[in-house]
Amino acid sequence: MVAAMDISVTKAERSKLQDLNLDNLPFGRYFSDHMLEADYENGEWKNIEIKPYQPLLLSPSLAALHYGQAIFEGIKAYKDKEGNAFIFRPRDNYRRFNISAERMEMPSVPEYLFIEGMRRLVELDKNWIPSREDHSLYIRPFMFSSDELIGVRPSDNYKFMIILSPTGPYYAAPMRIYVEEKYVRAAPGGVGYAKAAGNYGAAMLATAEAKRKGYDQVLWTDAFEHKYVQEIGTMNVFFIIGNTAITPDLEQGTILDGVTRQSAITLLKEMGLTVEERPLNIDDIMDAYKAGLLHEVFGTGTAATISLIRELRYKDFVMKFDVDKWKTAPVLKTWLNDIRERRREDKYGWMWKV
Ligand code: COI
C-alpha cells in the first residue's frame, strides 16, 4: 500500500524550455522548470514540495558535505508518438535507492514520496522529454544528510530531492577502456553495491589517469588480485564469448545491481543467448580474445544505455574490436530503445505510464 502524503505544487512563472537548444543536450547540464524537495525531521518525511528549480541555501556545517552521507539514482522518462510520458522501471530504482539508504545508515524513503512525487514532477515537466532518438528526460532522485553538525555520526535530518535533466547520449561513440589494476572501487563489505555519491568521487583519480592515457573509462577489478572484473565507471559490463553473454555476478556486493543490466540479461536470453552471471577473470577474457572467441564487449547503464567498447587494454595487451561487425549489442540497444520509445511490445511491463 502506498500511503498518501501532501505534495504542494508551486508552478514556475515562466518556462525555460524555449531557451533550450534541443540539438545540443550534453548529459546533465540543463534542468527542467521544477524540482521536488522533502525533509526528514523527527523521524518523519514532511514539507513535500514541487516548486521552481532553484538553488538551495545550505549551512557550511551541513553533514553531507563533510562525511558524504549522500545517495542517488538515475532513471529515464520517454515519450511515445502521441506525446504520452513513460518512465522506465522506476520501482526497480526505488528498491535500489532504499538498499543504498540502508547501507549508508539513512532513512528509507516511502514509495509515495519517491514514485508519486516523481510521477507528478515528470507530468508537470513532460514537455521537457525530448522526442529525438537516443534522447530522454533523465530523472535524478537523491538524498543527503542535512544536520548542521560536524560531529561524526549519522544525521538526524535528511533532504530528499528529484531533479530532471533533458539529455542526449552519454557516450556518443564506441569506447576505449583501461583495465584498472592500481586503484580499487569496491571490496566485499564495502559500499560497492550502493549508489553512494562517494563511490563516484573516489573513482575520479583513476578515471582521470586513464583519460590521460587516451582511454574513456576504467574497468574496475577486484581488490585482492586485480584479476576479476567488476564494472566500468558508470556502467555494468558484458562480454560475449562464443554464444554466451557473461556479466560479473552480484555475490560479493562489489558492483551495482543495474536496472539496465537486468533488462539486458532478459533481452539477451530472448535473443537466444545463454547468459551467465559469474566471476570473470581478465586472463580468461584475454585467452578468449586470442582464441577468436571474444566477440563483443559492452556496458549497460541508465545514462549510458548500451555502450559499445571498441578497445580494452590490460597492462600492455590491447584487445581491439570492429564494432561495425557486431551482431548482438547493437540489436540489444535497438530493442531496448524500441521498447522505451514504444515501437516494440513492452512484454515485461517495464514502461510505467505517467
Ligand atoms: C546512471 O547511469 O544513471 C548513473 O547514475 C551513472 C552516472 C551518470 C553517475
Coordinates of C-alpha atoms and ligand atoms in Angstrom, one line a residue:
M1 CA 0.0 0.0 0.0
V2 CA 1.2 3.4 -0.9
A3 CA 0.2 5.9 1.9
A4 CA -0.7 9.3 0.5
M5 CA 1.1 12.4 1.7
D6 CA 0.5 16.0 0.8
I7 CA 2.6 17.3 -2.1
S8 CA 2.3 21.0 -2.5
V9 CA 2.9 22.4 -6.0
T10 CA 4.1 25.9 -6.9
K11 CA 4.5 26.4 -10.6
A12 CA 7.3 28.4 -12.3
E13 CA 6.0 31.7 -13.7
R14 CA 7.9 31.3 -16.9
S15 CA 9.2 28.1 -18.6
K16 CA 12.9 28.0 -19.5
L17 CA 12.1 25.4 -22.2
Q18 CA 12.1 27.9 -25.1
D19 CA 15.7 28.8 -24.2
L20 CA 16.9 25.2 -24.7
N21 CA 18.7 24.1 -27.8
L22 CA 17.4 20.6 -28.3
D23 CA 20.2 19.9 -30.9
N24 CA 22.8 20.1 -28.2
L25 CA 21.9 18.3 -25.0
P26 CA 25.1 17.2 -23.2
F27 CA 24.4 14.8 -20.3
G28 CA 23.3 16.5 -17.1
R29 CA 23.8 20.2 -18.0
Y30 CA 20.3 21.5 -18.3
F31 CA 17.5 21.2 -15.8
S32 CA 13.7 21.4 -16.2
D33 CA 11.4 24.1 -14.7
H34 CA 10.6 22.3 -11.4
M35 CA 12.1 20.1 -8.7
L36 CA 10.8 18.1 -5.8
E37 CA 12.1 18.7 -2.3
A38 CA 11.2 17.0 1.0
D39 CA 12.7 17.0 4.5
Y40 CA 13.1 14.2 7.0
E41 CA 12.8 15.6 10.5
N42 CA 12.0 14.0 13.9
G43 CA 11.6 10.6 12.2
E44 CA 9.1 11.6 9.5
W45 CA 9.1 12.9 6.0
K46 CA 7.5 16.4 5.7
N47 CA 7.5 19.6 3.7
I48 CA 7.0 17.8 0.4
E49 CA 7.0 20.4 -2.3
I50 CA 7.2 20.6 -6.1
K51 CA 8.5 24.1 -6.9
P52 CA 10.5 26.0 -9.4
Y53 CA 14.0 24.7 -9.9
Q54 CA 16.2 26.8 -7.7
P55 CA 19.4 26.9 -5.6
L56 CA 19.4 25.5 -2.1
L57 CA 20.6 27.6 0.9
L58 CA 22.9 25.3 2.9
S59 CA 24.9 25.7 6.1
P60 CA 28.7 25.3 5.7
S61 CA 28.4 22.7 8.5
L62 CA 26.0 20.5 6.6
A63 CA 26.9 16.9 7.5
A64 CA 26.7 15.6 3.9
L65 CA 29.4 18.0 2.8
H66 CA 31.8 16.6 5.4
Y67 CA 31.1 12.9 5.7
G68 CA 29.4 12.0 2.5
Q69 CA 26.1 10.5 3.6
A70 CA 24.6 11.0 0.1
I71 CA 23.0 8.6 -2.3
F72 CA 21.2 8.9 -5.7
E73 CA 19.5 7.2 -8.5
G74 CA 19.3 7.5 -12.3
I75 CA 16.1 6.9 -14.2
K76 CA 14.8 7.9 -17.6
A77 CA 11.4 9.1 -19.0
Y78 CA 10.4 8.8 -22.6
K79 CA 7.6 9.9 -24.8
D80 CA 5.6 8.0 -27.3
K81 CA 4.3 9.3 -30.7
E82 CA 1.1 10.5 -29.1
G83 CA 3.1 12.5 -26.5
N84 CA 2.3 10.2 -23.5
A85 CA 5.1 10.1 -21.0
F86 CA 6.5 6.8 -19.6
I87 CA 9.2 6.1 -17.0
F88 CA 11.4 3.0 -17.4
R89 CA 11.3 0.6 -14.5
P90 CA 11.0 3.3 -11.7
R91 CA 10.1 0.7 -9.0
D92 CA 13.4 -1.1 -9.5
N93 CA 15.3 2.1 -8.9
Y94 CA 13.1 2.8 -5.9
R95 CA 14.1 -0.5 -4.4
R96 CA 17.8 0.0 -5.0
F97 CA 17.5 3.6 -3.6
N98 CA 16.4 2.2 -0.2
I99 CA 19.1 -0.5 -0.3
S100 CA 21.6 2.3 -0.7
A101 CA 19.9 4.2 2.1
E102 CA 20.2 1.3 4.5
R103 CA 23.9 0.7 3.7
M104 CA 24.6 4.4 4.4
E105 CA 22.5 4.4 7.6
M106 CA 20.0 6.8 6.1
P107 CA 16.2 6.7 6.5
S108 CA 14.2 4.8 3.8
V109 CA 12.1 6.9 1.5
P110 CA 8.4 5.9 1.3
E111 CA 7.1 4.7 -2.0
Y112 CA 4.6 7.5 -2.3
L113 CA 7.3 10.2 -1.9
F114 CA 9.6 8.6 -4.4
I115 CA 7.2 7.2 -7.0
E116 CA 4.2 9.5 -6.8
G117 CA 6.5 12.5 -6.3
M118 CA 8.4 11.5 -9.4
R119 CA 5.2 10.9 -11.4
R120 CA 3.8 14.3 -10.5
L121 CA 7.1 16.1 -11.3
V122 CA 7.5 14.4 -14.6
E123 CA 3.9 15.0 -15.5
L124 CA 4.4 18.7 -14.8
D125 CA 7.5 18.9 -16.9
K126 CA 6.7 16.4 -19.5
N127 CA 7.3 18.9 -22.3
W128 CA 10.9 18.6 -21.3
I129 CA 11.1 15.0 -22.6
P130 CA 13.0 15.2 -25.9
S131 CA 11.4 13.2 -28.7
R132 CA 14.6 12.6 -30.6
E133 CA 16.1 9.1 -31.0
D134 CA 18.5 8.3 -28.1
H135 CA 17.3 11.2 -26.1
S136 CA 15.2 11.2 -22.9
L137 CA 14.5 13.1 -19.7
Y138 CA 17.0 11.9 -17.1
I139 CA 15.5 11.7 -13.6
R140 CA 17.8 12.2 -10.7
P141 CA 16.4 11.4 -7.2
F142 CA 18.9 11.9 -4.4
M143 CA 19.1 12.2 -0.6
F144 CA 21.7 13.7 1.7
S145 CA 22.2 14.2 5.4
S146 CA 21.3 17.7 6.5
D147 CA 22.2 18.1 10.1
E148 CA 24.2 21.2 10.8
L149 CA 26.9 19.4 12.8
I150 CA 30.4 18.3 12.2
G151 CA 30.4 15.6 14.8
V152 CA 30.8 12.2 13.1
R153 CA 27.5 10.3 13.5
P154 CA 24.5 9.5 11.3
S155 CA 22.5 12.7 10.7
D156 CA 19.0 13.1 12.3
N157 CA 17.8 15.2 9.3
Y158 CA 17.9 14.5 5.6
K159 CA 16.7 16.1 2.4
F160 CA 15.3 14.1 -0.5
M161 CA 15.0 15.7 -3.9
I162 CA 14.3 14.9 -7.5
I163 CA 15.6 17.0 -10.4
L164 CA 15.1 16.4 -14.2
S165 CA 17.5 16.9 -17.0
P166 CA 16.8 16.5 -20.7
T167 CA 19.6 14.6 -22.2
G168 CA 21.2 13.1 -25.3
P169 CA 23.5 10.0 -25.4
Y170 CA 26.1 9.9 -22.5
Y171 CA 28.8 8.2 -24.6
A172 CA 28.3 9.2 -28.2
A173 CA 31.0 6.9 -29.7
P174 CA 32.3 3.4 -29.1
M175 CA 34.6 3.5 -26.1
R176 CA 38.2 2.7 -25.2
I177 CA 38.5 1.1 -21.8
Y178 CA 41.5 0.7 -19.5
V179 CA 41.5 -2.3 -17.1
E180 CA 42.4 -0.8 -13.7
E181 CA 44.9 -2.6 -11.5
K182 CA 46.2 0.1 -9.2
Y183 CA 43.1 1.7 -7.7
V184 CA 40.2 -0.1 -6.2
R185 CA 36.5 0.8 -6.4
A186 CA 35.0 -1.7 -4.1
A187 CA 35.8 -4.6 -1.8
P188 CA 33.4 -7.1 -0.1
G189 CA 31.9 -5.5 2.9
G190 CA 32.2 -2.1 1.4
V191 CA 29.7 0.2 -0.4
G192 CA 30.2 -1.0 -3.9
Y193 CA 26.6 -2.2 -4.3
A194 CA 25.2 1.1 -3.1
K195 CA 24.7 4.1 -5.3
A196 CA 26.6 6.3 -2.9
A197 CA 27.9 9.6 -4.1
G198 CA 31.4 8.9 -2.7
N199 CA 31.8 5.9 -5.0
Y200 CA 31.9 8.3 -7.9
G201 CA 34.1 10.8 -6.2
A202 CA 36.6 8.0 -5.3
A203 CA 36.7 6.9 -8.9
M204 CA 37.7 10.2 -10.4
L205 CA 41.5 9.9 -10.0
A206 CA 41.7 6.5 -11.7
T207 CA 39.4 7.7 -14.5
A208 CA 41.4 10.9 -15.0
E209 CA 44.6 8.9 -15.2
A210 CA 43.0 6.5 -17.7
K211 CA 41.9 9.6 -19.7
R212 CA 45.4 11.0 -19.7
K213 CA 46.5 7.6 -21.3
G214 CA 43.8 8.1 -24.0
Y215 CA 41.0 5.9 -22.5
D216 CA 37.4 6.9 -21.9
Q217 CA 36.8 4.9 -18.7
V218 CA 38.3 2.2 -16.4
L219 CA 37.1 -1.3 -16.0
W220 CA 37.5 -2.0 -12.2
T221 CA 39.0 -5.2 -11.0
D222 CA 38.7 -6.9 -7.6
A223 CA 40.6 -5.5 -4.6
F224 CA 42.7 -8.6 -3.8
E225 CA 44.2 -9.9 -7.1
H226 CA 43.1 -7.2 -9.6
K227 CA 42.0 -10.1 -11.8
Y228 CA 38.2 -10.4 -11.5
V229 CA 36.4 -7.7 -13.5
Q230 CA 33.7 -5.7 -11.7
E231 CA 32.1 -2.8 -13.6
I232 CA 33.1 0.1 -15.8
G233 CA 33.0 3.7 -14.4
T234 CA 29.3 4.4 -14.9
M235 CA 28.1 1.0 -16.3
N236 CA 27.9 -2.7 -15.7
V237 CA 29.8 -4.8 -18.2
F238 CA 29.0 -7.7 -20.5
F239 CA 31.4 -10.0 -22.5
I240 CA 30.1 -12.2 -25.4
I241 CA 32.3 -15.2 -25.5
G242 CA 31.2 -17.8 -28.0
N243 CA 27.4 -17.8 -27.8
T244 CA 27.4 -16.9 -24.1
A245 CA 27.0 -13.4 -22.6
I246 CA 28.9 -13.2 -19.3
T247 CA 28.5 -10.5 -16.8
P248 CA 30.1 -10.3 -13.3
D249 CA 27.7 -11.6 -10.5
L250 CA 26.5 -9.6 -7.6
E251 CA 27.5 -12.1 -4.9
Q252 CA 30.4 -10.1 -3.4
G253 CA 28.4 -6.9 -3.1
T254 CA 31.0 -5.0 -5.0
I255 CA 29.0 -4.0 -8.1
L256 CA 25.8 -2.2 -8.7
D257 CA 22.7 -4.2 -9.4
G258 CA 21.9 -2.2 -12.6
V259 CA 18.4 -1.9 -13.9
T260 CA 19.7 -1.8 -17.4
R261 CA 21.9 -4.8 -16.6
Q262 CA 18.8 -6.7 -15.5
S263 CA 17.0 -5.6 -18.7
A264 CA 19.9 -6.6 -20.8
I265 CA 20.0 -10.1 -19.2
T266 CA 16.3 -10.6 -20.0
L267 CA 16.6 -9.4 -23.6
L268 CA 19.8 -11.3 -24.4
K269 CA 18.0 -14.5 -23.3
E270 CA 15.1 -13.6 -25.5
M271 CA 17.6 -13.2 -28.3
G272 CA 18.7 -16.8 -27.8
L273 CA 22.0 -16.3 -25.9
T274 CA 23.0 -18.1 -22.8
V275 CA 23.6 -15.6 -20.0
E276 CA 25.9 -16.3 -17.2
E277 CA 26.3 -14.1 -14.1
R278 CA 29.6 -15.3 -12.6
P279 CA 33.1 -14.2 -11.6
L280 CA 35.2 -13.5 -14.7
N281 CA 38.9 -13.3 -14.8
I282 CA 40.8 -11.0 -17.0
D283 CA 43.2 -13.8 -18.0
D284 CA 40.1 -15.8 -19.3
I285 CA 39.0 -12.7 -21.2
M286 CA 42.4 -12.4 -22.9
D287 CA 42.5 -16.1 -23.7
A288 CA 39.1 -15.9 -25.3
Y289 CA 40.3 -12.9 -27.4
K290 CA 43.4 -14.8 -28.5
A291 CA 41.3 -17.8 -29.5
G292 CA 39.0 -15.5 -31.5
L293 CA 36.1 -16.3 -29.2
L294 CA 35.6 -12.8 -27.5
H295 CA 33.1 -11.3 -29.9
E296 CA 31.7 -8.3 -28.1
V297 CA 32.2 -6.2 -25.0
F298 CA 29.7 -3.6 -23.9
G299 CA 28.5 -1.6 -21.0
T300 CA 24.9 -1.1 -19.7
G301 CA 23.6 1.8 -17.6
T302 CA 20.8 4.2 -17.3
A303 CA 22.8 7.2 -18.5
A304 CA 25.0 5.1 -20.8
T305 CA 22.2 2.8 -22.1
I306 CA 24.1 0.2 -24.2
S307 CA 27.6 1.4 -24.9
L308 CA 29.9 -0.5 -27.3
I309 CA 33.5 -1.0 -26.4
R310 CA 36.0 -0.9 -29.3
E311 CA 39.2 -1.3 -27.2
L312 CA 40.1 -2.9 -24.0
R313 CA 43.6 -2.6 -22.6
Y314 CA 45.1 -4.7 -19.8
K315 CA 48.7 -3.9 -19.0
D316 CA 50.4 -3.8 -22.4
F317 CA 47.8 -6.2 -24.0
V318 CA 45.4 -4.4 -26.3
M319 CA 42.1 -6.0 -27.4
K320 CA 40.5 -4.3 -30.4
F321 CA 37.1 -4.9 -31.9
D322 CA 35.4 -4.0 -35.1
V323 CA 32.1 -2.9 -33.7
D324 CA 30.6 -2.5 -37.1
K325 CA 30.5 -6.3 -37.5
W326 CA 28.8 -6.9 -34.2
K327 CA 25.5 -8.8 -34.1
T328 CA 24.3 -8.6 -30.5
A329 CA 25.0 -5.4 -28.6
P330 CA 23.6 -3.1 -31.4
V331 CA 20.5 -5.3 -31.7
L332 CA 20.1 -5.2 -27.9
K333 CA 20.4 -1.4 -28.0
T334 CA 17.8 -1.1 -30.7
W335 CA 15.4 -3.5 -28.9
L336 CA 15.7 -1.5 -25.6
N337 CA 15.3 1.8 -27.4
D338 CA 12.3 0.4 -29.3
I339 CA 10.6 -0.7 -26.0
R340 CA 11.4 2.7 -24.4
E341 CA 10.1 4.7 -27.4
R342 CA 7.1 2.4 -27.7
R343 CA 7.9 0.9 -31.1
R344 CA 8.3 -2.6 -29.6
E345 CA 5.9 -4.5 -27.4
D346 CA 6.6 -3.9 -23.8
K347 CA 6.1 -7.6 -22.8
Y348 CA 7.8 -7.4 -19.5
G349 CA 5.8 -4.3 -18.3
W350 CA 8.9 -2.1 -18.0
M351 CA 7.3 1.2 -19.1
W352 CA 5.3 2.9 -16.4
K353 CA 2.8 5.4 -17.7
V354 CA 3.0 8.8 -16.0
Ligands
COI1 C1 23.3 6.4 -14.3 O1 23.5 5.7 -15.2 O2 22.1 6.8 -14.1 C2 24.3 6.8 -13.4 O3 24.0 7.2 -12.3 C3 25.7 6.8 -13.8 C4 26.4 8.2 -13.8 C5 25.7 9.2 -14.7 C6 26.7 8.7 -12.5

